[in-house]
Amino acid sequence: MQAIADRVEIEALRGEFTDAAMMGDHDRLVSLFTDDAVYRIPDAGIEHVGREQIRAGTGRMGQAWEYFVQTTHPGAVEFDGDTASGRAYIFELGRLRDGGSILNYALFHDRYQRTPGGWKFAERVFEVRYFDTTPLPGSPDVPQTVAGPPAGDGSFTEPASAERLERAAAALRANRFTVEILDDAAAARTRVQELIPAGTGVFTAASETLRLSGIDEDINAGGRYQGFRPRLLSMDRVTEADDIRRLLASPDVVVGSVAAVTETGSLVIPSASGSQLPAYAGGAAHAIWIVGAQKIVPDLSTALRRVEEHALPLETVRAQQAYGQLSAVNRLLILNAEPHPGRGTVLLLREAIGF
């Protein structure tokens, strides 16, 4: 009977989470976690530790939505005394206030803890299994009849074929970029260390690809290079604004990624602040871009659609968590060729990584 009661209580806990999220009741939502709980969304680079961070983070996320629907389906639960682990299956759709739409199927990987107040979440990890940013035809308050859900564009998330990678690489080389095709992020991490001499001043642009691959940590915390980012974060944004601007514009090496690479040999880089664009465009002596295979697109028009429909919604979620504000494509850099052969290196990966 106790096992049955525990299972019912955990199912009620998962249902309470969905109800609190749907109703925007963030105080109730955070009460479902233990004091030291962890809430993570690895695909968006989100990790909150403790109730205070979870409350602040989910509150910022809630402000980004025009409307939001989440449905939870029961999954497995395994008990081990006063702790348990389990999974819940999630369907979500919604529209962001900036006009972006999201539809996804996902899993919550959970750890639970029995407390004097009942079962609580000790950890929730959100794993995306299917993600679609096709604009939703419906609205939050006007019922509409539709023939069915819009078809997603798998080309924005699925790795390009070997043939398409080679075609993009050939076009980039024809445009005087240096190009290497590597198996995965681990290979890129090693290659970046080979390409950049020890002691070099390096600026790493904000990039999920760099974060997930470990390249950002290698450069800024490994001690091998003069990583600019820790120095920039310690500088005063008002009194040292000119020094910050100069550091960003002309490092020895800039390392980052792009939102799209066309099979005709162009790199497409959107930016909200524009901070990385001067170094990318020519201010840095050398530039290295690490690019997941899902970012290969046929042409420029598809690249721009990928920026608006796929990369921007994901970056908006990340920006909400990191900065408490929405992202936007305020500036857009398109590199059609490299005037100085040997300056720009593109590491194309056979796997998908980043936005």
mmCIF file of C-alpha atoms in Angstrom:
data_model
loop_
_atom_site.group_PDB
_atom_site.id
_atom_site.type_symbol
_atom_site.label_atom_id
_atom_site.label_comp_id
_atom_site.label_asym_id
_atom_site.label_seq_id
_atom_site.Cartn_x
_atom_site.Cartn_y
_atom_site.Cartn_z
ATOM 1 C CA MET A 1 0.000 0.000 0.000
ATOM 2 C CA GLN A 2 2.883 2.372 0.761
ATOM 3 C CA ALA A 3 4.369 1.776 -2.706
ATOM 4 C CA ILE A 4 1.030 2.576 -4.312
ATOM 5 C CA ALA A 5 0.659 5.717 -2.200
ATOM 6 C CA ASP A 6 4.197 6.857 -3.118
ATOM 7 C CA ARG A 7 3.539 6.339 -6.818
ATOM 8 C CA VAL A 8 0.279 8.303 -6.653
ATOM 9 C CA GLU A 9 2.001 11.155 -4.800
ATOM 10 C CA ILE A 10 4.818 11.383 -7.348
ATOM 11 C CA GLU A 11 2.303 11.413 -10.209
ATOM 12 C CA ALA A 12 0.502 14.235 -8.401
ATOM 13 C CA LEU A 13 3.826 16.065 -7.982
ATOM 14 C CA ARG A 14 4.508 15.891 -11.721
ATOM 15 C CA GLY A 15 0.977 17.069 -12.445
ATOM 16 C CA GLU A 16 1.393 19.985 -10.031
ATOM 17 C CA PHE A 17 4.535 21.045 -11.897
ATOM 18 C CA THR A 18 2.666 21.220 -15.209
ATOM 19 C CA ASP A 19 -0.290 23.028 -13.661
ATOM 20 C CA ALA A 20 1.946 25.604 -11.964
ATOM 21 C CA ALA A 21 3.881 26.164 -15.209
ATOM 22 C CA MET A 22 0.673 26.577 -17.227
ATOM 23 C CA MET A 23 -0.833 28.986 -14.690
ATOM 24 C CA GLY A 24 2.381 30.982 -14.315
ATOM 25 C CA ASP A 25 2.402 30.258 -10.576
ATOM 26 C CA HIS A 26 6.162 30.265 -10.043
ATOM 27 C CA ASP A 27 5.971 30.367 -6.253
ATOM 28 C CA ARG A 28 3.954 27.147 -6.253
ATOM 29 C CA LEU A 29 6.256 25.638 -8.863
ATOM 30 C CA VAL A 30 9.401 26.261 -6.829
ATOM 31 C CA SER A 31 7.737 24.794 -3.710
ATOM 32 C CA LEU A 32 7.748 21.431 -5.512
ATOM 33 C CA PHE A 33 11.572 21.288 -5.323
ATOM 34 C CA THR A 34 13.904 20.533 -2.438
ATOM 35 C CA ASP A 35 15.988 23.463 -1.153
ATOM 36 C CA ASP A 36 19.112 22.297 -3.032
ATOM 37 C CA ALA A 37 17.372 20.930 -6.118
ATOM 38 C CA VAL A 38 18.797 21.227 -9.627
ATOM 39 C CA TYR A 39 16.757 22.157 -12.724
ATOM 40 C CA ARG A 40 18.532 21.769 -16.068
ATOM 41 C CA ILE A 41 17.757 22.166 -19.782
ATOM 42 C CA PRO A 42 21.082 21.130 -21.394
ATOM 43 C CA ASP A 43 19.925 21.906 -24.969
ATOM 44 C CA ALA A 44 19.407 25.554 -23.966
ATOM 45 C CA GLY A 45 22.455 25.799 -21.700
ATOM 46 C CA ILE A 46 20.266 26.271 -18.617
ATOM 47 C CA GLU A 47 21.181 25.095 -15.118
ATOM 48 C CA HIS A 48 19.588 26.421 -11.915
ATOM 49 C CA VAL A 49 20.716 25.205 -8.495
ATOM 50 C CA GLY A 50 18.521 25.839 -5.467
ATOM 51 C CA ARG A 51 15.021 27.233 -5.121
ATOM 52 C CA GLU A 52 16.074 30.875 -5.521
ATOM 53 C CA GLN A 53 17.691 30.304 -8.927
ATOM 54 C CA ILE A 54 14.830 28.071 -10.071
ATOM 55 C CA ARG A 55 12.265 30.716 -9.079
ATOM 56 C CA ALA A 56 14.156 33.499 -10.893
ATOM 57 C CA GLY A 57 14.852 31.394 -13.987
ATOM 58 C CA THR A 58 11.346 30.027 -14.498
ATOM 59 C CA GLY A 59 9.948 33.504 -13.905
ATOM 60 C CA ARG A 60 12.083 34.937 -16.710
ATOM 61 C CA MET A 61 11.101 32.095 -19.006
ATOM 62 C CA GLY A 62 7.411 32.710 -18.291
ATOM 63 C CA GLN A 63 7.722 36.368 -19.282
ATOM 64 C CA ALA A 64 8.966 35.367 -22.744
ATOM 65 C CA TRP A 65 5.758 33.542 -23.721
ATOM 66 C CA GLU A 66 2.621 34.951 -25.350
ATOM 67 C CA TYR A 67 1.026 31.585 -24.591
ATOM 68 C CA PHE A 68 2.338 28.203 -23.507
ATOM 69 C CA VAL A 69 0.825 24.703 -23.258
ATOM 70 C CA GLN A 70 2.487 21.729 -21.578
ATOM 71 C CA THR A 71 1.088 18.206 -21.270
ATOM 72 C CA THR A 72 2.733 15.580 -19.056
ATOM 73 C CA HIS A 73 2.310 11.836 -19.607
ATOM 74 C CA PRO A 74 3.232 9.382 -16.813
ATOM 75 C CA GLY A 75 6.480 7.498 -17.113
ATOM 76 C CA ALA A 76 8.555 5.068 -15.070
ATOM 77 C CA VAL A 77 9.327 5.439 -11.355
ATOM 78 C CA GLU A 78 11.837 3.357 -9.393
ATOM 79 C CA PHE A 79 11.968 3.619 -5.594
ATOM 80 C CA ASP A 80 14.940 3.275 -3.274
ATOM 81 C CA GLY A 81 13.747 4.001 0.234
ATOM 82 C CA ASP A 82 13.235 7.740 0.652
ATOM 83 C CA THR A 83 14.550 8.522 -2.820
ATOM 84 C CA ALA A 84 13.297 7.627 -6.266
ATOM 85 C CA SER A 85 14.083 8.235 -9.939
ATOM 86 C CA GLY A 86 11.816 8.364 -12.941
ATOM 87 C CA ARG A 87 10.818 9.859 -16.262
ATOM 88 C CA ALA A 88 7.889 11.930 -17.489
ATOM 89 C CA TYR A 89 7.005 12.438 -21.163
ATOM 90 C CA ILE A 90 6.263 15.991 -22.260
ATOM 91 C CA PHE A 91 4.472 17.680 -25.152
ATOM 92 C CA GLU A 92 4.809 21.469 -25.396
ATOM 93 C CA LEU A 93 3.757 24.197 -27.767
ATOM 94 C CA GLY A 94 3.629 27.940 -27.527
ATOM 95 C CA ARG A 95 4.417 31.277 -29.062
ATOM 96 C CA LEU A 96 7.054 33.703 -27.790
ATOM 97 C CA ARG A 97 6.290 37.397 -27.430
ATOM 98 C CA ASP A 98 8.805 38.156 -30.193
ATOM 99 C CA GLY A 99 6.698 36.051 -32.597
ATOM 100 C CA GLY A 100 8.760 32.838 -32.544
ATOM 101 C CA SER A 101 6.922 29.545 -32.131
ATOM 102 C CA ILE A 102 8.008 26.313 -30.458
ATOM 103 C CA LEU A 103 6.608 22.798 -30.581
ATOM 104 C CA ASN A 104 8.497 19.949 -28.971
ATOM 105 C CA TYR A 105 8.350 16.473 -27.511
ATOM 106 C CA ALA A 106 10.675 15.854 -24.586
ATOM 107 C CA LEU A 107 11.435 13.886 -21.439
ATOM 108 C CA PHE A 108 11.973 14.956 -17.859
ATOM 109 C CA HIS A 109 14.598 12.782 -16.176
ATOM 110 C CA ASP A 110 13.781 13.146 -12.479
ATOM 111 C CA ARG A 111 15.174 12.400 -9.047
ATOM 112 C CA TYR A 112 12.731 12.595 -6.148
ATOM 113 C CA GLN A 113 13.226 12.961 -2.393
ATOM 114 C CA ARG A 114 10.773 12.131 0.389
ATOM 115 C CA THR A 115 10.572 15.123 2.772
ATOM 116 C CA PRO A 116 8.410 15.982 5.802
ATOM 117 C CA GLY A 117 6.221 17.879 3.344
ATOM 118 C CA GLY A 118 5.909 14.927 0.954
ATOM 119 C CA TRP A 119 7.778 13.922 -2.191
ATOM 120 C CA LYS A 120 9.733 16.750 -3.907
ATOM 121 C CA PHE A 121 11.904 17.080 -6.980
ATOM 122 C CA ALA A 122 15.615 16.792 -6.181
ATOM 123 C CA GLU A 123 16.501 17.158 -9.876
ATOM 124 C CA ARG A 124 14.660 17.726 -13.162
ATOM 125 C CA VAL A 125 16.581 17.430 -16.434
ATOM 126 C CA PHE A 126 14.714 18.332 -19.634
ATOM 127 C CA GLU A 127 15.808 16.329 -22.700
ATOM 128 C CA VAL A 128 14.446 17.483 -26.066
ATOM 129 C CA ARG A 129 13.628 14.644 -28.476
ATOM 130 C CA TYR A 130 11.851 16.620 -31.233
ATOM 131 C CA PHE A 131 11.950 20.380 -31.765
ATOM 132 C CA ASP A 132 10.056 22.421 -34.376
ATOM 133 C CA THR A 133 9.948 26.205 -34.798
ATOM 134 C CA THR A 134 7.461 26.280 -37.682
ATOM 135 C CA PRO A 135 5.075 29.209 -36.995
ATOM 136 C CA LEU A 136 1.929 28.016 -35.224
ATOM 137 C CA PRO A 137 -1.310 28.995 -37.021
ATOM 138 C CA GLY A 138 -3.449 29.121 -33.864
ATOM 139 C CA SER A 139 -3.829 31.796 -31.199
ATOM 140 C CA PRO A 140 -4.340 31.784 -27.417
ATOM 141 C CA ASP A 141 -7.897 33.114 -27.517
ATOM 142 C CA VAL A 142 -9.477 32.621 -30.980
ATOM 143 C CA PRO A 143 -10.337 28.969 -31.813
ATOM 144 C CA GLN A 144 -9.342 27.950 -35.321
ATOM 145 C CA THR A 145 -9.886 24.813 -37.337
ATOM 146 C CA VAL A 146 -6.725 23.535 -38.974
ATOM 147 C CA ALA A 147 -6.059 20.522 -41.149
ATOM 148 C CA GLY A 148 -3.232 19.319 -38.962
ATOM 149 C CA PRO A 149 0.070 20.343 -37.365
ATOM 150 C CA PRO A 150 2.562 22.080 -39.636
ATOM 151 C CA ALA A 151 5.406 19.995 -40.926
ATOM 152 C CA GLY A 152 8.761 20.734 -39.294
ATOM 153 C CA ASP A 153 11.890 21.479 -41.291
ATOM 154 C CA GLY A 154 14.214 18.684 -40.238
ATOM 155 C CA SER A 155 17.016 20.240 -42.294
ATOM 156 C CA PHE A 156 17.590 22.744 -39.489
ATOM 157 C CA THR A 157 18.328 20.061 -36.885
ATOM 158 C CA GLU A 158 19.555 17.022 -38.803
ATOM 159 C CA PRO A 159 23.265 16.733 -39.720
ATOM 160 C CA ALA A 160 23.973 17.290 -43.403
ATOM 161 C CA SER A 161 25.053 14.334 -45.486
ATOM 162 C CA ALA A 162 28.707 13.720 -46.306
ATOM 163 C CA GLU A 163 28.041 14.905 -49.858
ATOM 164 C CA ARG A 164 26.568 18.229 -48.684
ATOM 165 C CA LEU A 165 29.423 18.772 -46.228
ATOM 166 C CA GLU A 166 31.946 18.259 -49.010
ATOM 167 C CA ARG A 167 30.021 20.597 -51.296
ATOM 168 C CA ALA A 168 29.962 23.349 -48.650
ATOM 169 C CA ALA A 169 33.656 22.789 -47.896
ATOM 170 C CA ALA A 170 34.590 23.048 -51.556
ATOM 171 C CA ALA A 171 32.629 26.283 -51.949
ATOM 172 C CA LEU A 172 34.228 27.803 -48.848
ATOM 173 C CA ARG A 173 37.703 26.888 -50.101
ATOM 174 C CA ALA A 174 36.887 28.489 -53.453
ATOM 175 C CA ASN A 175 36.048 31.633 -51.463
ATOM 176 C CA ARG A 176 39.514 31.470 -49.810
ATOM 177 C CA PHE A 177 38.482 30.128 -46.406
ATOM 178 C CA THR A 178 40.602 27.367 -44.889
ATOM 179 C CA VAL A 179 38.302 24.402 -44.252
ATOM 180 C CA GLU A 180 38.650 21.119 -42.379
ATOM 181 C CA ILE A 181 35.967 18.454 -41.945
ATOM 182 C CA LEU A 182 36.200 16.751 -38.542
ATOM 183 C CA ASP A 183 34.229 13.922 -36.983
ATOM 184 C CA ASP A 184 32.948 15.620 -33.850
ATOM 185 C CA ALA A 185 33.314 18.307 -31.198
ATOM 186 C CA ALA A 186 36.074 16.381 -29.417
ATOM 187 C CA ALA A 187 38.164 16.464 -32.586
ATOM 188 C CA ALA A 188 37.485 20.193 -32.962
ATOM 189 C CA ARG A 189 38.551 20.778 -29.366
ATOM 190 C CA THR A 190 41.890 19.119 -30.061
ATOM 191 C CA ARG A 191 42.326 20.893 -33.386
ATOM 192 C CA VAL A 192 41.726 24.336 -31.885
ATOM 193 C CA GLN A 193 44.566 23.735 -29.427
ATOM 194 C CA GLU A 194 46.795 22.766 -32.338
ATOM 195 C CA LEU A 195 45.860 25.851 -34.344
ATOM 196 C CA ILE A 196 46.362 28.454 -31.593
ATOM 197 C CA PRO A 197 49.850 28.851 -30.089
ATOM 198 C CA ALA A 198 50.162 28.978 -26.309
ATOM 199 C CA GLY A 199 50.069 32.504 -24.868
ATOM 200 C CA THR A 200 47.935 33.927 -27.680
ATOM 201 C CA GLY A 201 45.276 36.515 -26.862
ATOM 202 C CA VAL A 202 41.935 34.899 -27.734
ATOM 203 C CA PHE A 203 38.406 36.279 -27.718
ATOM 204 C CA THR A 204 35.664 33.626 -27.588
ATOM 205 C CA ALA A 205 32.306 34.800 -28.907
ATOM 206 C CA ALA A 206 29.222 33.670 -26.983
ATOM 207 C CA SER A 207 28.431 30.281 -28.488
ATOM 208 C CA GLU A 208 26.618 27.121 -27.406
ATOM 209 C CA THR A 209 28.971 25.190 -29.690
ATOM 210 C CA LEU A 210 31.998 26.443 -27.759
ATOM 211 C CA ARG A 211 30.324 25.813 -24.405
ATOM 212 C CA LEU A 212 29.123 22.296 -25.184
ATOM 213 C CA SER A 213 32.420 21.259 -26.781
ATOM 214 C CA GLY A 214 34.541 22.499 -23.871
ATOM 215 C CA ILE A 215 36.487 24.886 -26.130
ATOM 216 C CA ASP A 216 35.281 27.954 -24.243
ATOM 217 C CA GLU A 217 36.522 26.508 -20.949
ATOM 218 C CA ASP A 218 39.845 25.462 -22.500
ATOM 219 C CA ILE A 219 40.546 28.984 -23.711
ATOM 220 C CA ASN A 220 39.205 31.031 -20.827
ATOM 221 C CA ALA A 221 40.004 28.817 -17.838
ATOM 222 C CA GLY A 222 42.714 26.409 -19.004
ATOM 223 C CA GLY A 223 45.698 28.706 -18.428
ATOM 224 C CA ARG A 224 47.203 28.031 -21.865
ATOM 225 C CA TYR A 225 45.973 31.252 -23.507
ATOM 226 C CA GLN A 226 45.278 34.869 -22.665
ATOM 227 C CA GLY A 227 41.515 34.427 -22.724
ATOM 228 C CA PHE A 228 39.828 37.828 -23.112
ATOM 229 C CA ARG A 229 36.415 36.898 -21.718
ATOM 230 C CA PRO A 230 37.347 36.722 -17.986
ATOM 231 C CA ARG A 231 39.151 40.059 -18.350
ATOM 232 C CA LEU A 232 36.182 41.641 -20.133
ATOM 233 C CA LEU A 233 33.761 40.483 -17.445
ATOM 234 C CA SER A 234 35.877 42.184 -14.779
ATOM 235 C CA MET A 235 35.989 45.543 -16.576
ATOM 236 C CA ASP A 236 33.650 48.440 -15.849
ATOM 237 C CA ARG A 237 31.124 48.851 -18.654
ATOM 238 C CA VAL A 238 31.046 52.641 -18.262
ATOM 239 C CA THR A 239 34.525 53.848 -17.327
ATOM 240 C CA GLU A 240 36.353 51.261 -19.471
ATOM 241 C CA ALA A 241 33.947 51.164 -22.414
ATOM 242 C CA ASP A 242 36.586 52.238 -24.949
ATOM 243 C CA ASP A 243 39.068 49.606 -23.744
ATOM 244 C CA ILE A 244 36.373 46.928 -23.974
ATOM 245 C CA ARG A 245 35.520 48.002 -27.500
ATOM 246 C CA ARG A 246 39.156 47.803 -28.621
ATOM 247 C CA LEU A 247 39.706 44.387 -27.045
ATOM 248 C CA LEU A 248 36.621 42.969 -28.741
ATOM 249 C CA ALA A 249 37.469 44.439 -32.137
ATOM 250 C CA SER A 250 41.072 43.340 -32.619
ATOM 251 C CA PRO A 251 42.159 40.196 -30.756
ATOM 252 C CA ASP A 252 44.953 38.003 -32.066
ATOM 253 C CA VAL A 253 42.406 35.215 -32.556
ATOM 254 C CA VAL A 254 38.615 35.116 -32.358
ATOM 255 C CA VAL A 255 36.895 31.743 -31.924
ATOM 256 C CA GLY A 256 33.170 31.168 -32.321
ATOM 257 C CA SER A 257 30.486 29.672 -34.511
ATOM 258 C CA VAL A 258 27.879 30.741 -37.054
ATOM 259 C CA ALA A 259 24.142 30.238 -37.506
ATOM 260 C CA ALA A 260 24.424 28.881 -41.038
ATOM 261 C CA VAL A 261 26.866 27.889 -43.775
ATOM 262 C CA THR A 262 25.571 27.874 -47.331
ATOM 263 C CA GLU A 263 26.522 25.279 -49.906
ATOM 264 C CA THR A 264 27.571 28.240 -52.042
ATOM 265 C CA GLY A 265 30.301 29.133 -49.539
ATOM 266 C CA SER A 266 28.978 31.899 -47.276
ATOM 267 C CA LEU A 267 28.964 32.215 -43.472
ATOM 268 C CA VAL A 268 25.920 33.822 -41.814
ATOM 269 C CA ILE A 269 26.257 35.311 -38.313
ATOM 270 C CA PRO A 270 23.351 37.044 -36.531
ATOM 271 C CA SER A 271 23.969 39.105 -33.406
ATOM 272 C CA ALA A 272 21.959 41.002 -30.821
ATOM 273 C CA SER A 273 24.808 43.223 -29.588
ATOM 274 C CA GLY A 274 27.258 43.045 -32.509
ATOM 275 C CA SER A 275 30.178 42.611 -30.107
ATOM 276 C CA GLN A 276 31.751 39.713 -31.995
ATOM 277 C CA LEU A 277 31.195 41.057 -35.504
ATOM 278 C CA PRO A 278 34.192 43.449 -35.884
ATOM 279 C CA ALA A 279 36.634 40.653 -35.012
ATOM 280 C CA TYR A 280 34.818 38.211 -37.317
ATOM 281 C CA ALA A 281 34.720 40.676 -40.211
ATOM 282 C CA GLY A 282 38.440 41.397 -40.214
ATOM 283 C CA GLY A 283 39.559 42.970 -36.960
ATOM 284 C CA ALA A 284 41.071 39.758 -35.580
ATOM 285 C CA ALA A 285 44.320 38.559 -37.082
ATOM 286 C CA HIS A 286 42.842 35.055 -37.280
ATOM 287 C CA ALA A 287 39.297 33.703 -36.987
ATOM 288 C CA ILE A 288 38.194 30.128 -36.276
ATOM 289 C CA TRP A 289 34.585 29.009 -36.593
ATOM 290 C CA ILE A 290 33.391 25.581 -35.352
ATOM 291 C CA VAL A 291 30.205 24.579 -37.153
ATOM 292 C CA GLY A 292 27.832 21.661 -36.549
ATOM 293 C CA ALA A 293 26.642 19.706 -39.585
ATOM 294 C CA GLN A 294 23.005 20.736 -39.026
ATOM 295 C CA LYS A 295 23.911 24.316 -39.973
ATOM 296 C CA ILE A 296 24.624 23.498 -43.625
ATOM 297 C CA VAL A 297 21.889 24.985 -45.840
ATOM 298 C CA PRO A 298 21.503 25.191 -49.626
ATOM 299 C CA ASP A 299 21.519 28.968 -50.094
ATOM 300 C CA LEU A 300 21.355 32.371 -48.458
ATOM 301 C CA SER A 301 17.552 32.594 -48.345
ATOM 302 C CA THR A 302 17.408 29.297 -46.438
ATOM 303 C CA ALA A 303 20.197 30.533 -44.152
ATOM 304 C CA LEU A 304 18.181 33.623 -43.244
ATOM 305 C CA ARG A 305 15.121 31.469 -42.600
ATOM 306 C CA ARG A 306 17.194 29.226 -40.342
ATOM 307 C CA VAL A 307 18.322 32.292 -38.390
ATOM 308 C CA GLU A 308 14.768 33.565 -37.828
ATOM 309 C CA GLU A 309 12.865 30.293 -37.405
ATOM 310 C CA HIS A 310 15.391 28.102 -35.606
ATOM 311 C CA ALA A 311 18.399 29.853 -34.075
ATOM 312 C CA LEU A 312 16.629 32.967 -32.763
ATOM 313 C CA PRO A 313 13.970 31.158 -30.666
ATOM 314 C CA LEU A 314 16.644 28.984 -29.045
ATOM 315 C CA GLU A 315 18.890 31.970 -28.394
ATOM 316 C CA THR A 316 15.938 33.881 -26.946
ATOM 317 C CA VAL A 317 15.440 31.190 -24.301
ATOM 318 C CA ARG A 318 19.176 31.226 -23.499
ATOM 319 C CA ALA A 319 19.272 35.030 -23.324
ATOM 320 C CA GLN A 320 16.304 35.072 -20.969
ATOM 321 C CA GLN A 321 18.164 32.783 -18.600
ATOM 322 C CA ALA A 322 21.566 34.421 -18.938
ATOM 323 C CA TYR A 323 20.647 38.117 -19.173
ATOM 324 C CA GLY A 324 16.950 38.365 -18.300
ATOM 325 C CA GLN A 325 16.058 39.809 -21.701
ATOM 326 C CA LEU A 326 14.937 38.687 -25.139
ATOM 327 C CA SER A 327 17.383 38.201 -27.977
ATOM 328 C CA ALA A 328 17.030 39.751 -31.427
ATOM 329 C CA VAL A 329 18.744 39.825 -34.799
ATOM 330 C CA ASN A 330 19.836 43.448 -34.495
ATOM 331 C CA ARG A 331 22.866 42.943 -36.721
ATOM 332 C CA LEU A 332 23.605 40.397 -39.399
ATOM 333 C CA LEU A 333 27.043 39.644 -40.869
ATOM 334 C CA ILE A 334 27.404 37.648 -44.101
ATOM 335 C CA LEU A 335 30.927 36.606 -45.053
ATOM 336 C CA ASN A 336 30.933 35.703 -48.748
ATOM 337 C CA ALA A 337 34.697 35.318 -49.082
ATOM 338 C CA GLU A 338 37.960 35.805 -47.188
ATOM 339 C CA PRO A 339 40.094 38.565 -48.744
ATOM 340 C CA HIS A 340 43.205 37.331 -46.907
ATOM 341 C CA PRO A 341 43.769 33.582 -47.495
ATOM 342 C CA GLY A 342 44.786 31.780 -44.309
ATOM 343 C CA ARG A 343 43.034 34.219 -41.973
ATOM 344 C CA GLY A 344 39.674 32.455 -41.612
ATOM 345 C CA THR A 345 39.397 28.758 -40.694
ATOM 346 C CA VAL A 346 36.116 26.831 -40.704
ATOM 347 C CA LEU A 347 36.004 23.512 -38.842
ATOM 348 C CA LEU A 348 32.985 21.654 -40.201
ATOM 349 C CA LEU A 349 31.797 18.815 -37.970
ATOM 350 C CA ARG A 350 30.018 15.675 -39.093
ATOM 351 C CA GLU A 351 27.794 15.864 -36.005
ATOM 352 C CA ALA A 352 25.152 18.371 -34.917
ATOM 353 C CA ILE A 353 26.074 20.753 -32.085
ATOM 354 C CA GLY A 354 24.902 24.173 -30.972
ATOM 355 C CA PHE A 355 21.994 26.281 -32.233
#
